[in-house]
JSON list of N, CA and C in Angstrom, two decimals:
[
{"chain": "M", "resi": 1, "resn": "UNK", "atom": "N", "xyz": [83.57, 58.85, 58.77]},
{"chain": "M", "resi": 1, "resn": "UNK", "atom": "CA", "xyz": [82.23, 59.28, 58.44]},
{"chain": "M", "resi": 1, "resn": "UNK", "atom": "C", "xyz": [82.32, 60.50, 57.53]},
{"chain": "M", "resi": 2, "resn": "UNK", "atom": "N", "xyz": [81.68, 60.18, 56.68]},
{"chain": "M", "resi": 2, "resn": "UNK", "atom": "CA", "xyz": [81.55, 61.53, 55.89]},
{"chain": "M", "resi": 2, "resn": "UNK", "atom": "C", "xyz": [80.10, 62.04, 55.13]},
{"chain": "M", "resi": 3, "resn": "UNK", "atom": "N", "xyz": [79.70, 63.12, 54.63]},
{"chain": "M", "resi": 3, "resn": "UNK", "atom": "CA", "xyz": [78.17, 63.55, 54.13]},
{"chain": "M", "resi": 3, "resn": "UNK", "atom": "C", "xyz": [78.69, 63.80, 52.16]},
{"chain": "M", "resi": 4, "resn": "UNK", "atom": "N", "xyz": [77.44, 62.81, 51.72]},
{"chain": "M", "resi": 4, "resn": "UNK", "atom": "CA", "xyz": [77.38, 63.16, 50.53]},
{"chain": "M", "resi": 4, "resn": "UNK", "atom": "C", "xyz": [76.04, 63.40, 50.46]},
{"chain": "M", "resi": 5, "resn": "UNK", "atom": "N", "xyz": [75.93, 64.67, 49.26]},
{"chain": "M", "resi": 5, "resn": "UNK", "atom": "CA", "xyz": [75.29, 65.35, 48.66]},
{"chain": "M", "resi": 5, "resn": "UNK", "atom": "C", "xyz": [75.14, 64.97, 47.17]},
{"chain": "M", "resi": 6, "resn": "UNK", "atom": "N", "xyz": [75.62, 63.54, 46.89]},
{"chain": "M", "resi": 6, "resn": "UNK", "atom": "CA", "xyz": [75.62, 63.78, 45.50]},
{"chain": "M", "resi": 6, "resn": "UNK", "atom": "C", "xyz": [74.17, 62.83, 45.15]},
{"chain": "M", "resi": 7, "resn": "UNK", "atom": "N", "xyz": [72.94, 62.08, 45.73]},
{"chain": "M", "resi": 7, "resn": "UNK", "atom": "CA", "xyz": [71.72, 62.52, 45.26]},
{"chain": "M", "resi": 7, "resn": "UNK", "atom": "C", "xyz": [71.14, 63.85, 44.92]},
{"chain": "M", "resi": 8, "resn": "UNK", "atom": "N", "xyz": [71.40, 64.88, 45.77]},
{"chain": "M", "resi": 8, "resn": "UNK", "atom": "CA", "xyz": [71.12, 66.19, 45.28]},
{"chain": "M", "resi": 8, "resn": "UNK", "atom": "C", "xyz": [71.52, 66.90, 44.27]},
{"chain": "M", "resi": 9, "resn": "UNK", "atom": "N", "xyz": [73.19, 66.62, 44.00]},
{"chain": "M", "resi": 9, "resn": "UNK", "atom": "CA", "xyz": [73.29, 67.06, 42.65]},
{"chain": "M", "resi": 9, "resn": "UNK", "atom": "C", "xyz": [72.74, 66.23, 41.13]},
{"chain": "M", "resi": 10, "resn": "UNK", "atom": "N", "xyz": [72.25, 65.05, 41.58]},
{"chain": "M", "resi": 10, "resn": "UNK", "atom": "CA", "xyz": [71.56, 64.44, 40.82]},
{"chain": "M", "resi": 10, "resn": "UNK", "atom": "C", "xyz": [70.08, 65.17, 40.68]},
{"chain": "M", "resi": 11, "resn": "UNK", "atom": "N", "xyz": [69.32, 65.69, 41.35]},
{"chain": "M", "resi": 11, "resn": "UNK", "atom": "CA", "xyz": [68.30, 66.09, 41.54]},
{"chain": "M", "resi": 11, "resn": "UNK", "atom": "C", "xyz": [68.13, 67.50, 40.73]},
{"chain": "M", "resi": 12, "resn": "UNK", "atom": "N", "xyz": [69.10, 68.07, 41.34]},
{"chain": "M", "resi": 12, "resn": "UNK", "atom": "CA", "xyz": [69.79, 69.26, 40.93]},
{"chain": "M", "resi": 12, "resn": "UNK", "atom": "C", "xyz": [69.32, 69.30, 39.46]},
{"chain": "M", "resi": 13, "resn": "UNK", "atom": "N", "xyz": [70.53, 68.52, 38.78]},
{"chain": "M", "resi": 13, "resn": "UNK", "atom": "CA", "xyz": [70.74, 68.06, 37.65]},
{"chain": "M", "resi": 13, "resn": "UNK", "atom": "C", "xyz": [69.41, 67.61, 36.92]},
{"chain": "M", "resi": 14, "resn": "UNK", "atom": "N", "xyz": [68.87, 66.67, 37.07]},
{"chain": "M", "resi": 14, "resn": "UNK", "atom": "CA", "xyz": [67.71, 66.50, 36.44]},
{"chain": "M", "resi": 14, "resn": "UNK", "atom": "C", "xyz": [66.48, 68.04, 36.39]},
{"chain": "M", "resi": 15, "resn": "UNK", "atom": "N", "xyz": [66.68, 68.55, 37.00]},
{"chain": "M", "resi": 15, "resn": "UNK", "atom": "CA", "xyz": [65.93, 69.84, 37.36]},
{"chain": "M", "resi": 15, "resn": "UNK", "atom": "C", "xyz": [66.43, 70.94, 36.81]},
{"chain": "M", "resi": 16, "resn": "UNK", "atom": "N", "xyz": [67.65, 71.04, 35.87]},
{"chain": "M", "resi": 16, "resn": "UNK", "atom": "CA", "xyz": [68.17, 71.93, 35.43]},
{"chain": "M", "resi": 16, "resn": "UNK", "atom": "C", "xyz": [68.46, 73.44, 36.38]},
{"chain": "M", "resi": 17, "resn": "UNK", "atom": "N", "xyz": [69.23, 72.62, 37.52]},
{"chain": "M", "resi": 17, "resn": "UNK", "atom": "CA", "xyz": [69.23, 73.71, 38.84]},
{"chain": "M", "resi": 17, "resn": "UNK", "atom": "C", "xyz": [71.02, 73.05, 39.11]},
{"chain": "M", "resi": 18, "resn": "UNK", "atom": "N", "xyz": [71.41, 74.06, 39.97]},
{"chain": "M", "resi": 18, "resn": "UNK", "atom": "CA", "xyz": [73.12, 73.72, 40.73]},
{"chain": "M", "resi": 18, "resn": "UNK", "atom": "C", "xyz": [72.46, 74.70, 42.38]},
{"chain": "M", "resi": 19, "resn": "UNK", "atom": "N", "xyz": [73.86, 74.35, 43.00]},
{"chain": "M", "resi": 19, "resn": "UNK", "atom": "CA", "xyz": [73.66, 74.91, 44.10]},
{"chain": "M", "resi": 19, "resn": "UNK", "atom": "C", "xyz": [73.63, 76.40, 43.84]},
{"chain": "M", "resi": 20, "resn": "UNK", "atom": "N", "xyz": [74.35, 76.81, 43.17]},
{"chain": "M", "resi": 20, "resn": "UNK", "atom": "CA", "xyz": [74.69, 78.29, 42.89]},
{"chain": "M", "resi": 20, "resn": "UNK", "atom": "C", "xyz": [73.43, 78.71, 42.57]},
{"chain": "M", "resi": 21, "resn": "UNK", "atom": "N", "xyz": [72.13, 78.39, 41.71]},
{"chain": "M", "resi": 21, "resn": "UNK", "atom": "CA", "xyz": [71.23, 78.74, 41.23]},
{"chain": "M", "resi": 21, "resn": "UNK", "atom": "C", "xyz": [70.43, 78.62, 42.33]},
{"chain": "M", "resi": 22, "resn": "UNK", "atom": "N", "xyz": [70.39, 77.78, 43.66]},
{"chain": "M", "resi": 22, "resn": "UNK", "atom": "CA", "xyz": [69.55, 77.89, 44.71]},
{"chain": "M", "resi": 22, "resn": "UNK", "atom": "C", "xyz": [70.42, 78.93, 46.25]},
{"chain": "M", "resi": 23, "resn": "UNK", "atom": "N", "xyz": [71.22, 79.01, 45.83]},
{"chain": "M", "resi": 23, "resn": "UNK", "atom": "CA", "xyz": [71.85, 80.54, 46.79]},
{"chain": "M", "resi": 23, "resn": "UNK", "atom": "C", "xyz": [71.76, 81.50, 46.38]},
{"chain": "M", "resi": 24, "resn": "UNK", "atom": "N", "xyz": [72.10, 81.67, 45.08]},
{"chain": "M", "resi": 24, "resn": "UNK", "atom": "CA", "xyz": [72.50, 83.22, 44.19]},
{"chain": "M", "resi": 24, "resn": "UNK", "atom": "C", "xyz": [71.37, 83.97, 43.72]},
{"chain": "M", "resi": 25, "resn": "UNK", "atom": "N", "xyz": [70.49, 82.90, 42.30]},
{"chain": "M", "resi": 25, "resn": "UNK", "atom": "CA", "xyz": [69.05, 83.40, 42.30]},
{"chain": "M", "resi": 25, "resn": "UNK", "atom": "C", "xyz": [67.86, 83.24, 43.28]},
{"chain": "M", "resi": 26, "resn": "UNK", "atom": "N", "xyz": [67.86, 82.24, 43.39]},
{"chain": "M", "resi": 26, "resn": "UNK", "atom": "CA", "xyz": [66.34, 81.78, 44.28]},
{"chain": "M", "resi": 26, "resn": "UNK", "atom": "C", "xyz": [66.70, 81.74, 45.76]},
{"chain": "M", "resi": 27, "resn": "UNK", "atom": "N", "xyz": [67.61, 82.26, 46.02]},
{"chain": "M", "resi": 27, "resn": "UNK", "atom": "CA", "xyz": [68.00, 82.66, 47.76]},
{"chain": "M", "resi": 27, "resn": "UNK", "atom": "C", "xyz": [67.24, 81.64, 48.30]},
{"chain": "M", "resi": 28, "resn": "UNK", "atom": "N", "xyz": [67.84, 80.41, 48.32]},
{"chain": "M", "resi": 28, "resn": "UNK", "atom": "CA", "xyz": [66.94, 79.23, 49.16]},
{"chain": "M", "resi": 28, "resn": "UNK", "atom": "C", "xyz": [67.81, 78.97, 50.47]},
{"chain": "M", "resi": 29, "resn": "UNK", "atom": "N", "xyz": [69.16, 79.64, 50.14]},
{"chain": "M", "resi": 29, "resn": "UNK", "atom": "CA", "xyz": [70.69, 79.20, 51.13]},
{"chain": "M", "resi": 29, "resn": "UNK", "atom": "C", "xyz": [71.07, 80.13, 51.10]},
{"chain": "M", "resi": 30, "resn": "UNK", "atom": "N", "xyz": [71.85, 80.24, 52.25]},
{"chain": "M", "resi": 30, "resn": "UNK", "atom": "CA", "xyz": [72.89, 81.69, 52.07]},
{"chain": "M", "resi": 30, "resn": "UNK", "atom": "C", "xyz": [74.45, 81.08, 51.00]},
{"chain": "M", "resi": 31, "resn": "UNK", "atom": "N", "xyz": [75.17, 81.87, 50.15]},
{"chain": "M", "resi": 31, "resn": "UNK", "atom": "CA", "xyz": [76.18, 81.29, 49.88]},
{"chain": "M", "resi": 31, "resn": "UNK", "atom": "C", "xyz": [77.27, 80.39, 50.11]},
{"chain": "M", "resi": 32, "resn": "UNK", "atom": "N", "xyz": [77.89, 81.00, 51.57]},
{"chain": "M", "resi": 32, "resn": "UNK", "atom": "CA", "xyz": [78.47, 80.01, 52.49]},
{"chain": "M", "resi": 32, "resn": "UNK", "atom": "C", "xyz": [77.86, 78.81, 52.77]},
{"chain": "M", "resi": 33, "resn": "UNK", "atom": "N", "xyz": [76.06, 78.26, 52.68]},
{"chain": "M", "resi": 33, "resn": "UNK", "atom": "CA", "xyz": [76.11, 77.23, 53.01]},
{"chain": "M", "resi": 33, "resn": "UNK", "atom": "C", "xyz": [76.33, 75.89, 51.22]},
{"chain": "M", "resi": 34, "resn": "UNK", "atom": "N", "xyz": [75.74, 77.20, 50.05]},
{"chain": "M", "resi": 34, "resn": "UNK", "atom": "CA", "xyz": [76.21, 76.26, 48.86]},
{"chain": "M", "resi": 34, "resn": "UNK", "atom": "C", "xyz": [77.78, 76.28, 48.51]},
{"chain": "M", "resi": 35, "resn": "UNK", "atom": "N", "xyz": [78.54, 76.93, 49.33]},
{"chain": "M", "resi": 35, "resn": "UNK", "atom": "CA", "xyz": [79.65, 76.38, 48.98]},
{"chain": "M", "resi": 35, "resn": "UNK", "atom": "C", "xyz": [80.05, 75.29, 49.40]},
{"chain": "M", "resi": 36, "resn": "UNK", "atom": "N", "xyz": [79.96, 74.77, 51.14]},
{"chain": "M", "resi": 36, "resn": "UNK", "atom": "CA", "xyz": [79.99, 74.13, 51.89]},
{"chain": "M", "resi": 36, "resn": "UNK", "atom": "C", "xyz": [79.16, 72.90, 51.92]},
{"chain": "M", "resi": 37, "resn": "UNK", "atom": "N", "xyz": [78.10, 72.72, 50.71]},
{"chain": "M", "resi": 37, "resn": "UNK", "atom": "CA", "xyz": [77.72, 71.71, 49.95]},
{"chain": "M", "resi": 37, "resn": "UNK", "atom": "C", "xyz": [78.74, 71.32, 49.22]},
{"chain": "M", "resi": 38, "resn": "UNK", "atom": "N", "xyz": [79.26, 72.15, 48.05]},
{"chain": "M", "resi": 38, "resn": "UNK", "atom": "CA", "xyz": [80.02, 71.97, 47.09]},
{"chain": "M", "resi": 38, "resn": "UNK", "atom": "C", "xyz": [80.99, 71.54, 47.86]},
{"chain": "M", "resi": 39, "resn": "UNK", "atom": "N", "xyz": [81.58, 71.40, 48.77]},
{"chain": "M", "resi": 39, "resn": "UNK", "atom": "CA", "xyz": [83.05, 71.14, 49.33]},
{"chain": "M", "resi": 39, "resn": "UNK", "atom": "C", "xyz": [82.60, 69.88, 50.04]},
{"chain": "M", "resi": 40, "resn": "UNK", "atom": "N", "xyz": [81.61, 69.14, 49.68]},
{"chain": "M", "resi": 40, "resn": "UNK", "atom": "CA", "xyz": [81.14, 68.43, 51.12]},
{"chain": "M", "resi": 40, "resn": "UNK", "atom": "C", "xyz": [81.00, 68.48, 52.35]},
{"chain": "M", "resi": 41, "resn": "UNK", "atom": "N", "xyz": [81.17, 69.14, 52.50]},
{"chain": "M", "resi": 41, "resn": "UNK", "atom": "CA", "xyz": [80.87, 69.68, 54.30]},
{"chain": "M", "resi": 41, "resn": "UNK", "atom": "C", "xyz": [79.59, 69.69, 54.91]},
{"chain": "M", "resi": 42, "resn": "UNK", "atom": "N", "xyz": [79.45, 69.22, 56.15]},
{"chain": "M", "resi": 42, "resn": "UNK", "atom": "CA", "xyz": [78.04, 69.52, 56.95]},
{"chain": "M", "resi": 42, "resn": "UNK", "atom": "C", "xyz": [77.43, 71.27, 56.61]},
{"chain": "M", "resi": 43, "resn": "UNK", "atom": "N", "xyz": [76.18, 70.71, 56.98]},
{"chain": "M", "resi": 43, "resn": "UNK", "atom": "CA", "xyz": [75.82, 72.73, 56.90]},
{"chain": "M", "resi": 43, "resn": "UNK", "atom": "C", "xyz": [74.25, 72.18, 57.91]},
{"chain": "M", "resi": 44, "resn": "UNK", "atom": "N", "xyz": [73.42, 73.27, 58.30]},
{"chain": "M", "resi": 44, "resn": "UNK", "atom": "CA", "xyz": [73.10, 73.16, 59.31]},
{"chain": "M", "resi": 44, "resn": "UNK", "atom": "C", "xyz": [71.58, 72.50, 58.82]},
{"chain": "M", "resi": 45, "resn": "UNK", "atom": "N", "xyz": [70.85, 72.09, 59.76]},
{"chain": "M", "resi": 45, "resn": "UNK", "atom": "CA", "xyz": [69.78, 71.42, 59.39]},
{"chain": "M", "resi": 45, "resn": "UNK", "atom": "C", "xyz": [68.87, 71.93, 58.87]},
{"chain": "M", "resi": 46, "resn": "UNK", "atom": "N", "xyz": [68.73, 73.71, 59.44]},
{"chain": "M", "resi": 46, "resn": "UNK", "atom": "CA", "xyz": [67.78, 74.49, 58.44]},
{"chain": "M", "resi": 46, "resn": "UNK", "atom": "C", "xyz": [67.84, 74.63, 57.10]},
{"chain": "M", "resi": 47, "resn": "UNK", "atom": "N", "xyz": [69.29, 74.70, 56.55]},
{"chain": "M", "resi": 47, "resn": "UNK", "atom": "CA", "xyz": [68.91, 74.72, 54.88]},
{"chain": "M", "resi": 47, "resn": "UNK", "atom": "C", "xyz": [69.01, 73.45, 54.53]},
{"chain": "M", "resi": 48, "resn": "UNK", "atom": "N", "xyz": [69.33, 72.49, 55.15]},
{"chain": "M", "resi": 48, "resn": "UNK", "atom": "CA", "xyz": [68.86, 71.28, 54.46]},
{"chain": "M", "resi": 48, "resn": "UNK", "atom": "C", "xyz": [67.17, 71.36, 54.48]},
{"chain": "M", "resi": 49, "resn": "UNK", "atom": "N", "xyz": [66.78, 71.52, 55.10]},
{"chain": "M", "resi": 49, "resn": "UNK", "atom": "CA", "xyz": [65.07, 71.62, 55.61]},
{"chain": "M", "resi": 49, "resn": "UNK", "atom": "C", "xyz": [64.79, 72.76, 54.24]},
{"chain": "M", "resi": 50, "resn": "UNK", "atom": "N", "xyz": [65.47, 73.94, 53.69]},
{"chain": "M", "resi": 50, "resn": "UNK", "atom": "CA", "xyz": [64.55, 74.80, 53.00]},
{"chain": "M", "resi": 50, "resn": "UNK", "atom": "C", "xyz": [65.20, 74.13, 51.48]},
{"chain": "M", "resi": 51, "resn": "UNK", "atom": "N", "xyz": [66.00, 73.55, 51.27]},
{"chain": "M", "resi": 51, "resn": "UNK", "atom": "CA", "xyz": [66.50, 72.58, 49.97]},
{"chain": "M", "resi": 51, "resn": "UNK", "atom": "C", "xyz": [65.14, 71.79, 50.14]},
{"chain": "M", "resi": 52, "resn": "UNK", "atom": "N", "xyz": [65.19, 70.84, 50.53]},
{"chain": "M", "resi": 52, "resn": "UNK", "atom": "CA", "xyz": [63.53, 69.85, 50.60]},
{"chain": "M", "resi": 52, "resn": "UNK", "atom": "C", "xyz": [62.55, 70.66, 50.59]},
{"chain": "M", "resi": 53, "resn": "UNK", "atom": "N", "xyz": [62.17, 71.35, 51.03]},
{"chain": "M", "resi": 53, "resn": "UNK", "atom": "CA", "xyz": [60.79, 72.46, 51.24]},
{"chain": "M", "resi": 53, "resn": "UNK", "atom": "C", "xyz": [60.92, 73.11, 49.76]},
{"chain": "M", "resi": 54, "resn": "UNK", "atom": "N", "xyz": [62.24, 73.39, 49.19]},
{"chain": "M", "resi": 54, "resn": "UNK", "atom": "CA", "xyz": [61.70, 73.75, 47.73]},
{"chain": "M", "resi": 54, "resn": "UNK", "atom": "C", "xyz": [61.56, 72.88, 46.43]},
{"chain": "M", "resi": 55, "resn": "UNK", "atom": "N", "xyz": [62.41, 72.24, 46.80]},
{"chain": "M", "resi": 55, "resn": "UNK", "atom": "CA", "xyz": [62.34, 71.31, 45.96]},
{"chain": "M", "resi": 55, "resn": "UNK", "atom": "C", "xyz": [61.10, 69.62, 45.91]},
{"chain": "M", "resi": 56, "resn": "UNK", "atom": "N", "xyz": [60.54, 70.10, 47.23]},
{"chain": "M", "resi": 56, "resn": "UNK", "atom": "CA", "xyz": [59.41, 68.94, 47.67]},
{"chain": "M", "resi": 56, "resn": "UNK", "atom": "C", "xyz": [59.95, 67.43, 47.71]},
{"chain": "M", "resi": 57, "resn": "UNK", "atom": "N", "xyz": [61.30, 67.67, 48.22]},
{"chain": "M", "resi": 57, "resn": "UNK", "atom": "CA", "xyz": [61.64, 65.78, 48.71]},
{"chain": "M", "resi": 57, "resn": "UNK", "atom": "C", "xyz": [62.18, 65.53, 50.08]},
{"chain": "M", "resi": 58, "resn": "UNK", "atom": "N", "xyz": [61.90, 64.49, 50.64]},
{"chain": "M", "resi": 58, "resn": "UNK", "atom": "CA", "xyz": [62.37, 64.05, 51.93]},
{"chain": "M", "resi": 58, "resn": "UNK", "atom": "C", "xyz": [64.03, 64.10, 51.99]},
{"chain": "M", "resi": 59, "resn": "UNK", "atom": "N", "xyz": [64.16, 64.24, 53.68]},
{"chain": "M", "resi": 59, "resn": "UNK", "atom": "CA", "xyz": [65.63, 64.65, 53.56]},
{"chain": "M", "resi": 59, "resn": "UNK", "atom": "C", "xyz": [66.34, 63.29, 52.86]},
{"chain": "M", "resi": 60, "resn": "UNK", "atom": "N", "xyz": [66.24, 61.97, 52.83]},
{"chain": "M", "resi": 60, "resn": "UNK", "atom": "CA", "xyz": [67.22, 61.08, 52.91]},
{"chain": "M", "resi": 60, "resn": "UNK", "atom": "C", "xyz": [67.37, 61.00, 50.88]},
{"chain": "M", "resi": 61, "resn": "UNK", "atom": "N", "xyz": [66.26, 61.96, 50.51]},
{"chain": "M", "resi": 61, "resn": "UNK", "atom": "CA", "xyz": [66.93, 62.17, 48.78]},
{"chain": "M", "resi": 61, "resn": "UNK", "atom": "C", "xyz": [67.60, 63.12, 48.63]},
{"chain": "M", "resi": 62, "resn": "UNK", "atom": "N", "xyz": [68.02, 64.36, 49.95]},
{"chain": "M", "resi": 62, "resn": "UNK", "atom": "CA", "xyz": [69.26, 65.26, 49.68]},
{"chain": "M", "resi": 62, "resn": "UNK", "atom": "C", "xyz": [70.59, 65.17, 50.29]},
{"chain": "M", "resi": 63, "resn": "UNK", "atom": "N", "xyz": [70.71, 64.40, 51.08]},
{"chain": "M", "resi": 63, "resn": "UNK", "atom": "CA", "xyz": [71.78, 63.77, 51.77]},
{"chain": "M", "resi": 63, "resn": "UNK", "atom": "C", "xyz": [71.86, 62.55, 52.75]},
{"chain": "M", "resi": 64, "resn": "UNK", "atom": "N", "xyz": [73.33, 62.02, 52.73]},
{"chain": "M", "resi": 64, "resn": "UNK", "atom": "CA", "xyz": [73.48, 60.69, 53.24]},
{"chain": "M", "resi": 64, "resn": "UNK", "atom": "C", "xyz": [74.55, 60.62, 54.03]},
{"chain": "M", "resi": 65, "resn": "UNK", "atom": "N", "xyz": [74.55, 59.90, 55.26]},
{"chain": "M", "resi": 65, "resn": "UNK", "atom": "CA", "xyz": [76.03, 59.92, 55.92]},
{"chain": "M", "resi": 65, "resn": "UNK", "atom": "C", "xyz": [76.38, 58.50, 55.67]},
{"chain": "M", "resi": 66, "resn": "UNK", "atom": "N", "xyz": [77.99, 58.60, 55.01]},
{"chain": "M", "resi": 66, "resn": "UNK", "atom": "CA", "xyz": [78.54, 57.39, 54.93]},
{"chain": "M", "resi": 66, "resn": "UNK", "atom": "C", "xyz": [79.60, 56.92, 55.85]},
{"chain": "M", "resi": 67, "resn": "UNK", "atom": "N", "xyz": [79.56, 56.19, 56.06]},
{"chain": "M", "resi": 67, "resn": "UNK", "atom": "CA", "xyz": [80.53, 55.31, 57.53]},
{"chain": "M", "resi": 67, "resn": "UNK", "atom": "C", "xyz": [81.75, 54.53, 56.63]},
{"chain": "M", "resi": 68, "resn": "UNK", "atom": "N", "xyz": [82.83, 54.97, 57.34]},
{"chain": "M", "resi": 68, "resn": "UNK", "atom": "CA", "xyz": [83.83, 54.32, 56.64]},
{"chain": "M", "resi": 68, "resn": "UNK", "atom": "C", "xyz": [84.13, 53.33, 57.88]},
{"chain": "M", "resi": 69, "resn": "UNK", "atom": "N", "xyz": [85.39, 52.47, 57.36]},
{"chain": "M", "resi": 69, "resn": "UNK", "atom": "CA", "xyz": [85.69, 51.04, 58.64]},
{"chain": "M", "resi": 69, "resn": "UNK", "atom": "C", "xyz": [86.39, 51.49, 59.53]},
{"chain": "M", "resi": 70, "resn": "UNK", "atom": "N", "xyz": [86.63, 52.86, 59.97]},
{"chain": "M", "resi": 70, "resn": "UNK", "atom": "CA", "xyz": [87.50, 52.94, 60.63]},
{"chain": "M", "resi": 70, "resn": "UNK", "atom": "C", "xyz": [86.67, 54.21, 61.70]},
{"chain": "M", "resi": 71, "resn": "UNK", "atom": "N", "xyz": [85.61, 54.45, 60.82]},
{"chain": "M", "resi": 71, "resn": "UNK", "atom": "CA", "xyz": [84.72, 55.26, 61.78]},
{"chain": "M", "resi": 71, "resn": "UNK", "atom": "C", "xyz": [83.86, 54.58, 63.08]},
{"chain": "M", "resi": 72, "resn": "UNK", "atom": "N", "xyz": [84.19, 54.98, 64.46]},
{"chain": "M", "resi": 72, "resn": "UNK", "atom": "CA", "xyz": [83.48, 54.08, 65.53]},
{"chain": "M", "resi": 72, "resn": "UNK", "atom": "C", "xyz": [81.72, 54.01, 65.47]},
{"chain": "M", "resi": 73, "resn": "UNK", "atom": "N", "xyz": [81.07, 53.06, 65.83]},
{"chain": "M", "resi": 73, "resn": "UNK", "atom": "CA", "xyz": [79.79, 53.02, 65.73]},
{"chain": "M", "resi": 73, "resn": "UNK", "atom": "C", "xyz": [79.38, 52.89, 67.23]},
{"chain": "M", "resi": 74, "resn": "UNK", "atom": "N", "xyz": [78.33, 53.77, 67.76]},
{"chain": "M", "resi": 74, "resn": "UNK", "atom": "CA", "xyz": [78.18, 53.28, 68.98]},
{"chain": "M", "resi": 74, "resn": "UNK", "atom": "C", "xyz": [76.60, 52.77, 69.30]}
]
């Protein structure tokens, strides 16, 4: 199982925005959590919640969990 973020950098992208520009200028995240985007990594549900709240989209257009075949399903 793993989390991609890369609708968001699509979003991002079309918006002429990066993560860095929503931690650094517009303090939407603390740094540690846009790095931890950038690295793929989980980060906690609140800044996923203030990413959507600024940007005005539902969570499943800023991230996705993908299941690989070897990940158990229960």
């Amino acid at each position: 199982m793993s989390i991609s973020y890369e609708n968001l950098f699509k979003i991002l992208d079309k918006r002429g925005l990066s993560i860095n520009a929503l931690s650094q200028k517009h303090k939407i995240i603390p740094d540690s959590a846009g790095r931890r985007i950038r690295e793929g990594k989980p980060v906690s549900l609140k800044h996923i919640n203030a990413i959507c709240v600024y940007l005005k989209v539902p969570i499943e257009e800023v991230v996705r969990i993908e299941y690989d075949e070897t990940s158990p399903r229960k």
